[in-house]
Short mmCIF file of C-alpha atoms in Angstrom, two decimals:
data_model
loop_
_atom_site.label_atom_id
_atom_site.label_comp_id
_atom_site.label_asym_id
_atom_site.label_seq_id
_atom_site.Cartn_x
_atom_site.Cartn_y
_atom_site.Cartn_z
CA MET A 27 12.43 41.85 29.46
CA SER A 28 14.56 43.89 30.56
CA SER A 29 12.91 47.56 30.86
CA SER A 30 10.15 45.51 33.12
CA ILE A 31 13.73 44.16 35.06
CA ARG A 32 14.32 48.08 35.26
CA SER A 33 10.74 49.02 36.39
CA ILE A 34 10.74 46.10 38.94
CA THR A 35 14.14 47.03 40.43
CA PHE A 36 13.01 50.37 40.38
CA THR A 37 9.90 50.33 42.65
CA GLY A 38 11.60 48.71 44.80
CA ILE A 39 14.13 51.52 46.01
CA ILE A 40 10.85 53.55 45.60
CA LEU A 41 9.20 51.79 47.97
CA ALA A 42 12.94 52.12 50.08
CA GLY A 43 12.21 55.89 49.66
CA ILE A 44 8.74 56.61 51.47
CA ALA A 45 8.65 54.85 54.31
CA GLY A 46 8.15 57.24 56.34
CA LEU A 47 10.68 57.05 58.97
CA ALA A 48 13.14 58.95 60.65
CA PRO A 49 15.26 59.84 63.36
CA GLY A 50 13.48 62.35 64.23
CA SER A 51 10.07 60.67 65.04
CA ALA A 52 8.76 59.30 67.77
CA LEU A 53 10.68 55.82 66.57
CA ALA A 54 14.12 57.09 67.51
CA ALA A 55 12.69 59.18 69.94
CA GLU A 56 14.76 58.13 72.83
CA ALA A 57 18.09 58.81 72.01
CA SER A 58 19.11 55.94 73.90
CA SER A 59 18.89 53.06 72.29
CA ALA A 60 18.42 52.88 68.51
CA ARG A 61 15.76 51.33 66.07
CA ILE A 62 16.08 48.61 63.26
CA VAL A 63 13.05 48.06 61.66
CA ASP A 64 12.99 44.80 59.23
CA LEU A 65 9.77 44.73 56.20
CA THR A 66 9.52 42.97 53.21
CA TYR A 67 7.62 42.70 50.18
CA ASP A 68 6.58 40.71 47.89
CA VAL A 69 5.82 42.13 44.28
CA TYR A 70 3.17 40.47 42.09
CA LEU A 71 2.96 40.66 37.90
CA GLY A 72 -0.91 39.42 37.48
CA GLY A 73 -0.93 37.81 40.36
CA LEU A 74 2.31 36.40 39.91
CA HIS A 75 4.65 36.37 42.23
CA ILE A 76 8.41 37.43 40.54
CA PHE A 77 10.01 39.19 43.31
CA THR A 78 10.48 40.29 47.27
CA PHE A 79 12.35 42.37 48.78
CA ASP A 80 12.96 43.28 52.01
CA VAL A 81 14.91 46.93 53.24
CA ASN A 82 16.60 47.34 56.63
CA MET A 83 15.84 50.51 58.34
CA THR A 84 18.77 51.68 61.68
CA LEU A 85 18.00 54.93 63.17
CA ARG A 86 20.26 56.90 65.67
CA PRO A 87 19.73 60.06 67.11
CA ASP A 88 21.98 61.42 64.30
CA ARG A 89 22.87 58.84 61.74
CA TYR A 90 20.33 56.82 59.11
CA HIS A 91 21.98 54.00 57.27
CA VAL A 92 18.94 52.11 55.02
CA THR A 93 19.83 49.10 52.48
CA ALA A 94 17.50 46.66 50.77
CA GLU A 95 17.99 43.34 48.92
CA GLY A 96 15.84 41.51 47.14
CA GLU A 97 15.30 38.83 44.02
CA THR A 98 13.49 37.41 41.46
CA GLN A 99 10.62 34.08 42.59
CA GLY A 100 8.70 32.26 40.92
CA THR A 101 8.47 30.94 37.03
CA LEU A 102 10.05 35.36 35.90
CA GLY A 103 13.68 33.93 38.22
CA TRP A 104 13.71 30.11 36.32
CA LEU A 105 13.81 32.48 33.38
CA TYR A 106 15.82 35.13 34.59
CA SER A 107 17.77 35.94 37.57
CA LEU A 108 17.85 39.51 39.56
CA ASN A 109 19.75 39.68 42.52
CA MET A 110 20.37 42.98 43.86
CA LYS A 111 21.80 45.15 46.69
CA LEU A 112 21.19 48.50 47.69
CA ALA A 113 22.62 50.92 50.69
CA ALA A 114 22.66 54.04 51.71
CA ASP A 115 24.15 56.02 55.28
CA GLY A 116 24.39 60.01 56.40
CA ARG A 117 23.41 62.12 59.37
CA ASP A 118 19.86 64.04 59.89
CA GLU A 119 22.03 66.60 61.36
CA ASN A 120 18.72 69.30 63.10
CA GLY A 121 16.40 67.99 60.45
CA ARG A 122 18.85 68.63 57.82
CA ILE A 123 19.55 64.62 55.57
CA GLU A 124 22.89 64.48 54.36
CA PRO A 125 23.39 61.57 52.22
CA ARG A 126 27.37 60.56 52.58
CA LEU A 127 28.15 57.73 50.55
CA TYR A 128 24.97 55.26 48.39
CA ALA A 129 26.44 52.20 46.87
CA THR A 130 24.99 48.90 45.04
CA GLU A 131 25.35 45.40 43.77
CA THR A 132 23.45 44.17 40.02
CA GLU A 133 23.32 40.54 39.13
CA TRP A 134 21.00 40.18 36.42
CA SER A 135 21.33 35.91 34.75
CA GLY A 136 25.14 35.99 34.97
CA ASN A 137 26.19 40.52 34.80
CA GLN A 138 27.32 41.95 37.39
CA ARG A 139 27.54 45.38 38.27
CA SER A 140 28.13 47.50 40.69
CA VAL A 141 28.10 51.14 42.19
CA ARG A 142 29.33 53.62 44.81
CA LEU A 143 28.58 57.22 45.17
CA GLY A 144 29.77 59.45 47.65
CA PHE A 145 28.02 62.66 48.50
CA ARG A 146 30.56 66.48 48.90
CA GLU A 147 28.99 69.14 50.84
CA ASP A 148 29.25 71.27 47.86
CA GLY A 149 27.24 70.02 45.76
CA GLY A 150 30.28 67.47 44.08
CA TYR A 151 30.30 64.08 44.58
CA ASN A 152 32.89 61.12 44.12
CA LEU A 153 31.68 58.46 41.59
CA GLN A 154 32.42 54.57 41.36
CA SER A 155 31.24 51.85 38.83
CA ASN A 156 32.36 48.38 37.46
CA PRO A 157 31.96 48.30 35.30
CA MET A 158 32.23 51.47 33.78
CA PRO A 159 29.19 52.09 30.76
CA GLU A 160 30.31 52.55 28.04
CA PRO A 161 28.66 55.12 25.84
CA ASP A 162 24.75 55.31 25.30
CA PRO A 163 23.95 57.16 22.06
CA ASP A 164 19.90 56.31 23.58
CA VAL A 165 21.20 58.27 26.82
CA GLN A 166 19.63 61.70 27.22
CA GLY A 167 22.44 63.80 29.02
CA GLY A 168 25.49 63.41 31.38
CA LEU A 169 26.26 63.17 34.02
CA PRO A 170 25.49 66.15 36.59
CA GLU A 171 28.06 68.40 37.25
CA THR A 172 26.68 69.34 40.51
CA LEU A 173 24.26 67.83 42.19
CA PRO A 174 20.99 70.96 43.66
CA GLU A 175 20.86 71.56 47.17
CA GLY A 176 19.24 69.28 49.26
CA THR A 177 20.16 66.31 46.78
CA VAL A 178 19.79 62.31 47.99
CA ASP A 179 19.89 59.20 46.79
CA PRO A 180 17.11 56.51 46.40
CA LEU A 181 17.31 54.98 49.60
CA SER A 182 18.15 58.47 51.92
CA LEU A 183 14.82 59.59 50.61
CA ALA A 184 13.60 57.10 52.68
CA VAL A 185 14.44 59.40 55.48
CA ALA A 186 13.85 62.84 53.38
CA ALA A 187 10.20 62.56 52.82
CA SER A 188 9.04 61.28 56.11
CA ARG A 189 10.22 65.08 56.97
CA THR A 190 7.59 66.21 55.43
CA LEU A 191 5.50 63.72 56.37
CA GLU A 192 6.34 63.57 59.89
CA GLU A 193 5.96 68.26 59.92
CA THR A 194 2.94 68.20 58.26
CA GLY A 195 0.39 64.83 57.88
CA ARG A 196 0.74 64.34 54.54
CA CYS A 197 3.35 63.49 51.63
CA ASP A 198 3.19 66.68 49.38
CA GLN A 199 7.05 66.74 48.62
CA THR A 200 8.55 66.97 45.22
CA VAL A 201 12.63 66.31 46.45
CA PRO A 202 15.36 65.69 44.00
CA VAL A 203 17.30 62.50 43.14
CA PHE A 204 20.42 61.00 42.11
CA ASP A 205 21.34 57.59 41.94
CA GLY A 206 24.94 58.20 40.29
CA GLN A 207 23.49 57.53 36.57
CA ARG A 208 19.69 59.39 36.82
CA ARG A 209 19.55 62.65 37.57
CA TYR A 210 15.19 63.41 38.38
CA ASP A 211 13.27 65.32 40.57
CA LEU A 212 10.23 62.33 42.29
CA ILE A 213 6.50 64.84 43.35
CA VAL A 214 4.85 63.29 44.90
CA LYS A 215 1.12 64.00 45.74
CA GLN A 216 -1.69 63.11 48.44
CA VAL A 217 -4.82 61.48 46.79
CA ASP A 218 -7.01 60.54 50.04
CA GLU A 219 -7.10 58.60 52.66
CA THR A 220 -9.08 55.10 52.54
CA ILE A 221 -9.74 51.94 53.80
CA LEU A 222 -7.47 49.11 52.33
CA PRO A 223 -9.87 45.97 53.42
CA PRO A 224 -8.25 42.81 54.31
CA ASN A 225 -6.40 40.65 51.61
CA ASP A 226 -4.64 37.18 51.71
CA TYR A 227 -1.02 39.05 50.71
CA SER A 228 -0.37 41.45 53.06
CA ILE A 229 0.05 41.36 56.95
CA TYR A 230 -2.41 45.10 56.58
CA GLN A 231 -5.89 46.01 56.29
CA GLY A 232 -7.69 49.58 57.21
CA ALA A 233 -6.81 53.62 57.60
CA ALA A 234 -4.01 54.47 55.14
CA LEU A 235 -2.69 57.45 53.29
CA ARG A 236 -3.28 57.31 48.87
CA CYS A 237 -0.19 59.49 47.45
CA SER A 238 0.79 59.29 44.02
CA PHE A 239 4.34 59.87 42.44
CA SER A 240 5.21 61.80 39.43
CA MET A 241 9.29 61.86 37.75
CA LYS A 242 10.96 64.96 36.39
CA ARG A 243 13.39 63.81 34.55
CA ILE A 244 17.36 66.13 34.25
CA SER A 245 19.69 63.70 32.65
CA GLY A 246 20.50 60.33 32.33
CA PHE A 247 17.04 58.07 31.20
CA ARG A 248 17.17 56.07 27.92
CA THR A 249 14.95 57.63 25.25
CA SER A 250 13.58 54.06 24.17
CA TRP A 251 12.56 53.64 28.06
CA LYS A 252 8.60 53.63 27.03
CA SER A 253 7.50 50.74 29.97
CA SER A 254 8.83 54.18 32.47
CA ARG A 255 6.67 56.65 31.13
CA GLN A 256 3.94 56.52 33.83
CA TRP A 257 6.19 58.00 35.99
CA ASP A 258 6.39 60.61 34.25
CA ALA A 259 4.19 64.05 34.95
CA GLY A 260 0.54 64.71 34.02
CA SER A 261 0.73 60.34 33.16
CA ALA A 262 -2.99 59.26 33.10
CA THR A 263 -1.74 56.32 34.93
CA PRO A 264 0.85 57.35 37.66
CA PRO A 265 2.02 54.88 40.40
CA THR A 266 0.65 54.68 43.19
CA ILE A 267 1.73 53.78 46.84
CA TRP A 268 -0.58 52.89 50.04
CA VAL A 269 1.07 54.26 53.72
CA ALA A 270 -0.25 52.95 57.12
CA GLU A 271 0.67 53.32 60.84
CA ILE A 272 0.35 49.69 61.43
CA ARG A 273 1.20 49.48 64.78
CA GLN A 274 1.75 51.44 67.56
CA ASP A 275 5.20 50.91 68.26
CA LEU A 276 5.61 51.96 64.47
CA PRO A 277 5.49 54.78 62.31
CA PRO A 278 4.04 54.89 59.36
CA VAL A 279 5.64 52.48 56.27
CA PRO A 280 4.05 51.86 53.30
CA VAL A 281 1.65 49.12 52.92
CA ARG A 282 0.05 48.28 49.26
CA TYR A 283 2.43 49.98 45.88
CA GLU A 284 0.42 49.80 42.38
CA GLY A 285 1.14 50.94 39.13
CA ALA A 286 1.14 49.03 35.92
CA ILE A 287 5.00 48.37 33.36
CA ALA A 288 5.01 46.83 29.78
CA LEU A 289 3.60 43.47 31.10
CA GLY A 290 0.55 44.44 32.85
CA SER A 291 -0.64 44.85 36.43
CA MET A 292 1.91 45.05 39.51
CA VAL A 293 1.01 44.80 42.86
CA VAL A 294 3.21 45.47 45.59
CA HIS A 295 1.73 43.89 49.42
CA LEU A 296 4.29 44.93 52.27
CA SER A 297 4.12 40.60 53.94
CA ASP A 298 6.56 41.62 57.13
CA ALA A 299 7.20 43.74 59.48
CA LYS A 300 9.15 43.89 62.30
CA LEU A 301 11.18 46.44 65.40
CA ARG A 302 14.23 45.52 67.29
CA VAL A 303 15.74 47.47 69.65
CA GLU A 304 19.38 48.27 70.85
CA PRO A 305 22.45 50.30 73.30
CA ALA A 306 22.93 53.75 71.05
CA ASN A 307 26.71 52.49 72.10
CA ALA A 308 26.30 48.79 70.69
CA ALA A 309 28.75 49.18 67.02
CA LEU A 310 26.70 50.66 63.63
CA GLU A 311 28.09 47.37 61.64
CA GLU A 312 29.05 49.00 57.69
CA GLN A 313 26.17 47.02 55.59
CA VAL A 314 27.66 48.76 52.27
CA PRO A 315 28.88 47.07 49.33
CA ARG A 316 32.17 46.95 48.56
CA ASN A 317 33.26 46.51 44.87
#
């Protein structure tokens, strides 16, 4: 079950990471206000509701703040309790995304772990983990000494990926990512444009852009993590995401996800979306988890 839980967590990160929001977009066009977008996603496995997570994005003219929080639901929640909190903070300088801080808190069946990752301008980083991970021969490669230019954390990927979507109208891109343990390149390719029919799980129906994922693993991955092979480049069944503009005052957001894990087919639906506006001079609360 542990590999399935990790797949669920990673899916939540990716869905947050492709959210298609950027301070330079129409959503944040007014310099006199900060826009806050709240998104809720429900995860289903074999038709059973197993997980719910909420994504919050605060966008200002030169800064972004992203959080994601979720927990297991239903029968899975009775058997395996997973709670997670993720947060990222960074700057958007002239279209260049510069992550500053990424932090996570997870509790899985009573076992707690926190990570705090700070990015430096010279390509280095500061990393705190509690508890410290023990040496594991199943993990391939150690921590990188430095990070390539343009590297982002899984949540700052939301802003970085949106730049390409905003500028080109397509989701084709390759983004270097580091989460404090795993270094990988996320490769996104546009598949086609399609129409999503109405269903009882999602708030959206209509035109959507369909994109597929793949991953180039660099370091920090378990060699025995077979259930995640669908993410690898060249997979016959890569995960797929649908992005759509669900209302005029919101930019394109993920509305559906499909992918396979060890236990079967997993589908994620957008179940709620809201927009809030605050004065630009309002204090931006630091919601990044602390160790």
